[in-house]
mmCIF file of C-alpha atoms in Angstrom:
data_model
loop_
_atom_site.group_PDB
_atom_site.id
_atom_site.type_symbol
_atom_site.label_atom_id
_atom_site.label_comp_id
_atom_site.label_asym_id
_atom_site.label_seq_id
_atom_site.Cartn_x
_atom_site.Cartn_y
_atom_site.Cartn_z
ATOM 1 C CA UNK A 9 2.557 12.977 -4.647
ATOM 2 C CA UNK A 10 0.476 10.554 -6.718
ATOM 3 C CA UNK A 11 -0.914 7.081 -5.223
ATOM 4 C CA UNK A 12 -2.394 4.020 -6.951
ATOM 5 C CA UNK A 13 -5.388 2.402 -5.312
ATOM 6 C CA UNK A 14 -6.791 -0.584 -5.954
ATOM 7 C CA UNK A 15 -9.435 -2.902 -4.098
ATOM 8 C CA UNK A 16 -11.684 -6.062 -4.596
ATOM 9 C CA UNK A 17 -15.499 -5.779 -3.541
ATOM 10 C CA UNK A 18 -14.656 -6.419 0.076
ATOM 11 C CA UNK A 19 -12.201 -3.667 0.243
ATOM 12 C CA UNK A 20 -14.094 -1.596 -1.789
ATOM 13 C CA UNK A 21 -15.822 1.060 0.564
ATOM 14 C CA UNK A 22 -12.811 1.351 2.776
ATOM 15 C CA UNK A 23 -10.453 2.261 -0.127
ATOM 16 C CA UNK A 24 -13.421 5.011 -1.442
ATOM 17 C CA UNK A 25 -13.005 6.231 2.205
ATOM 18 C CA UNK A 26 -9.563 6.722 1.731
ATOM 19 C CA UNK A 27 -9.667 8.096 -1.878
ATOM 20 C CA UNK A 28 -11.977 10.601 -0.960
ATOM 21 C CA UNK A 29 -9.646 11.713 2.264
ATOM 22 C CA UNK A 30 -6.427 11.762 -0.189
ATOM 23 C CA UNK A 31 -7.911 13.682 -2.742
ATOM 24 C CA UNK A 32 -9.322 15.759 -0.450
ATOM 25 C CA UNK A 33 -5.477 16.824 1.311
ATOM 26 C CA UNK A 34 -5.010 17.111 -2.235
ATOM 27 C CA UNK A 35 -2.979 13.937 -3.060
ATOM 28 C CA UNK A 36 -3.373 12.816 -6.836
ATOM 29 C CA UNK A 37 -5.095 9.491 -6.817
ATOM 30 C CA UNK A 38 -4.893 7.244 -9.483
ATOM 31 C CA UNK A 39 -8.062 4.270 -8.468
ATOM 32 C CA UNK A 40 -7.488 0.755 -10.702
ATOM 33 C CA UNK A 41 -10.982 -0.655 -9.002
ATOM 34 C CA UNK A 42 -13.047 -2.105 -8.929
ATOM 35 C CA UNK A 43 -15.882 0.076 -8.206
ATOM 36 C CA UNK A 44 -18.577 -2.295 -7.961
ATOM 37 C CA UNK A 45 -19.631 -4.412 -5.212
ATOM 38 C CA UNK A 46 -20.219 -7.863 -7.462
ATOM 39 C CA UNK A 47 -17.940 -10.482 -5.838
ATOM 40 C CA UNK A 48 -13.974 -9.738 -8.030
ATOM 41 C CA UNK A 49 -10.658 -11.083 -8.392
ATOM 42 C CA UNK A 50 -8.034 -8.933 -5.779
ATOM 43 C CA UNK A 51 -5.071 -9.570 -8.312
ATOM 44 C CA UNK A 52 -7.551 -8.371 -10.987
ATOM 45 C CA UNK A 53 -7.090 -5.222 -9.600
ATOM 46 C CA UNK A 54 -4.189 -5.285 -7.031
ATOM 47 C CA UNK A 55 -1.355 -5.829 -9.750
ATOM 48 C CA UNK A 56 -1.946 -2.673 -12.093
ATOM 49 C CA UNK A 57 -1.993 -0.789 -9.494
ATOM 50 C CA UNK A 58 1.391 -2.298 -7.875
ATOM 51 C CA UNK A 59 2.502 -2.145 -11.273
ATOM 52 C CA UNK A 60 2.187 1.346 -11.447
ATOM 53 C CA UNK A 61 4.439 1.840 -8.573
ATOM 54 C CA UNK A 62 7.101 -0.525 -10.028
ATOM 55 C CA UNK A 63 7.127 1.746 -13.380
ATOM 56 C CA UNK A 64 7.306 4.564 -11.295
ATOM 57 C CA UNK A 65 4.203 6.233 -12.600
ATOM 58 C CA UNK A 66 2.781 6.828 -8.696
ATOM 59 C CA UNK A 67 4.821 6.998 -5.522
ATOM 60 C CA UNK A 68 3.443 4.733 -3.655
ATOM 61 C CA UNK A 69 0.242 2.230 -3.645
ATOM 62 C CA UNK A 70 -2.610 1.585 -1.341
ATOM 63 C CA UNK A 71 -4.312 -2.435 -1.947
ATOM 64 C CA UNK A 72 -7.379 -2.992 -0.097
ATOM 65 C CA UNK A 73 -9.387 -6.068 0.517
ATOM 66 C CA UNK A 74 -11.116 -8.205 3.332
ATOM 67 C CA UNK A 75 -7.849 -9.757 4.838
ATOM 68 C CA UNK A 76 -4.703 -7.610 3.478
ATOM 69 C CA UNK A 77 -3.075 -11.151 2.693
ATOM 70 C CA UNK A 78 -4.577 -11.391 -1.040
ATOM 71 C CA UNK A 79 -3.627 -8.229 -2.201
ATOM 72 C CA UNK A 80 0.209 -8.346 -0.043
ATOM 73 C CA UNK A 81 0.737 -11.448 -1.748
ATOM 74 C CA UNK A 82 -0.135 -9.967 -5.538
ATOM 75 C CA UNK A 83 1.961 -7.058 -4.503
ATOM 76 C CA UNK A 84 5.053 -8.426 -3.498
ATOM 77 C CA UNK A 85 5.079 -10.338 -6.408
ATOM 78 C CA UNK A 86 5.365 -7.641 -8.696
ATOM 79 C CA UNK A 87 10.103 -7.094 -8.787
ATOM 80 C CA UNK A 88 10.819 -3.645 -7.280
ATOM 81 C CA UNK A 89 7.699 -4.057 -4.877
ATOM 82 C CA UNK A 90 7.793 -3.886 -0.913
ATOM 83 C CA UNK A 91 3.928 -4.203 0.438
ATOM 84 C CA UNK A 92 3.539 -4.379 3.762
ATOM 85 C CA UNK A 93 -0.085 -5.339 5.500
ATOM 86 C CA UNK A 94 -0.094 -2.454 7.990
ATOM 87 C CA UNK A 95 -2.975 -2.438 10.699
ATOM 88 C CA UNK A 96 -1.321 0.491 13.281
ATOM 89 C CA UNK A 97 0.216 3.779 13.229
ATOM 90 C CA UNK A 98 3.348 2.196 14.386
ATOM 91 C CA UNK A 99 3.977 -0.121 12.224
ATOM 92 C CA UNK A 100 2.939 1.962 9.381
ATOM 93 C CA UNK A 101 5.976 4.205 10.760
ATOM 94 C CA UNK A 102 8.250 1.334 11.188
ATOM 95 C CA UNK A 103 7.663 -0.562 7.335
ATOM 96 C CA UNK A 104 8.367 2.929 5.382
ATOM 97 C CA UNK A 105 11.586 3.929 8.232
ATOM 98 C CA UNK A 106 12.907 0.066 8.562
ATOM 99 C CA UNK A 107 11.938 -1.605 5.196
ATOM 100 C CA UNK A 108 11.201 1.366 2.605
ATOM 101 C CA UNK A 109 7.657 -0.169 1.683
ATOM 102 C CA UNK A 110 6.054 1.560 -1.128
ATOM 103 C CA UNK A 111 2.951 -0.422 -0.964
ATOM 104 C CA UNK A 112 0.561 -0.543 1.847
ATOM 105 C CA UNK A 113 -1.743 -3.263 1.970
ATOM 106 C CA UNK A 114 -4.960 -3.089 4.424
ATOM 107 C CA UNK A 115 -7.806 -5.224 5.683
ATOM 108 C CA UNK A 116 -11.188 -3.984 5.613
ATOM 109 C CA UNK A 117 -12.570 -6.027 7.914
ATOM 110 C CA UNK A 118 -9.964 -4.525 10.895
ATOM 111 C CA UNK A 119 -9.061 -1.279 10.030
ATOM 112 C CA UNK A 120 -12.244 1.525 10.393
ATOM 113 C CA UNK A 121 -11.758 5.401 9.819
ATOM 114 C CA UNK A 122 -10.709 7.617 11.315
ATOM 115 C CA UNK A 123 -7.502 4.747 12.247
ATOM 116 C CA UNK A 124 -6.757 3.583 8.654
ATOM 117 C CA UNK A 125 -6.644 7.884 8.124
ATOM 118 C CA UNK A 126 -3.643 7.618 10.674
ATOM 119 C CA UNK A 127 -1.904 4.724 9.255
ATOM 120 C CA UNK A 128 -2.468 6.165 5.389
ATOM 121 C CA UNK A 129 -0.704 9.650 6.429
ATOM 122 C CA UNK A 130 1.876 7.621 8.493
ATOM 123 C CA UNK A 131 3.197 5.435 5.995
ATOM 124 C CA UNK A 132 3.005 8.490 3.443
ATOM 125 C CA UNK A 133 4.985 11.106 5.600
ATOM 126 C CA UNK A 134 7.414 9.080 6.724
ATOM 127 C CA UNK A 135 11.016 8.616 5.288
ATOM 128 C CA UNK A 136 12.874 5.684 4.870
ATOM 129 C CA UNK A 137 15.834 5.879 7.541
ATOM 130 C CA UNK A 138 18.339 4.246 5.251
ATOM 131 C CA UNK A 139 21.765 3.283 6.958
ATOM 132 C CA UNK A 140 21.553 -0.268 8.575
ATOM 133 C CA UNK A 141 18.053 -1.028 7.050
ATOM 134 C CA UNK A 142 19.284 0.019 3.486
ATOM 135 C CA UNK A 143 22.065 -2.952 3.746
ATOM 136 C CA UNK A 144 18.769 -5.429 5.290
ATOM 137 C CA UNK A 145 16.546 -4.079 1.997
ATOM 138 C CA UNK A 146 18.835 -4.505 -0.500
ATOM 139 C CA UNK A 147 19.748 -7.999 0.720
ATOM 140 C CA UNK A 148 15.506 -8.763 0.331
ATOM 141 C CA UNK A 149 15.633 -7.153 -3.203
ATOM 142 C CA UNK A 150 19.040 -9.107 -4.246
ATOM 143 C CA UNK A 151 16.481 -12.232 -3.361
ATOM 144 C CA UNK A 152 14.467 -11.292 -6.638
ATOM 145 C CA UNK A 153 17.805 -11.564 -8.805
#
């Protein structure tokens, strides 16, 4: 499995925490910044790595910054992207089973470790259910046509 990570300053040590766990379990990270702490631009950063998911270069991607709402917003306007701004274990669960998300979007300033560890391996491990929620997500992608 390979993952795309991105973050602005705000989101910045929270997405190092969860680089370091990934690579760690042995999950190929691919990190499009920033790495600095100077105030940045989220789409700056966000949209590569969303990109990289759309061109099917990663699996899935992992946007972090204060809120969740910037980078969900660059995200899901990349065509082929689903981000969802996760901040349980459940609902992690229920975007990748209900709505096939392949990005998940996080606020730093509400998610600490060892939670956000939870919701990363949540939305990571679990499959999208298909059947009546394939019919909902294709009607959301046919919007983008």
């Amino acid at each position: 499995m390979i993952i795309s990570i991105a973050s602005d300053h705000a989101g910045l040590n929270l997405k190092k925490e969860i680089k370091n766990y990934l690579t760690n379990k042995g999950v190929d990270v691919v990190d499009f910044g920033t790495n600095s702490l100077d105030s940045c631009d989220y789409p700056d950063f966000g949209y590569p790595a969303a990109c990289a998911v759309k061109d099917k270069k990663v699996d899935f991607g992992i946007l972090v910054c204060y809120t969740g709402i910037g980078m969900s917003m660059v995200a899901n306007k990349v065509k082929g992207i689903r981000g969802a701004l996760v901040g349980s274990v459940e609902n992690a669960h229920l975007t990748r089973e209900h709505n096939n998300a392949n990005v998940l979007c996080l606020a730093a300033k509400d998610i600490a470790t060892p939670l956000v560890f939870e919701i990363v391996d949540e939305f990571l491990n679990t499959e999208f259910a298909g059947g009546r929620h394939e019919r909902r997500v294709n009607k959301v992608m046919d919007i983008e046509k």
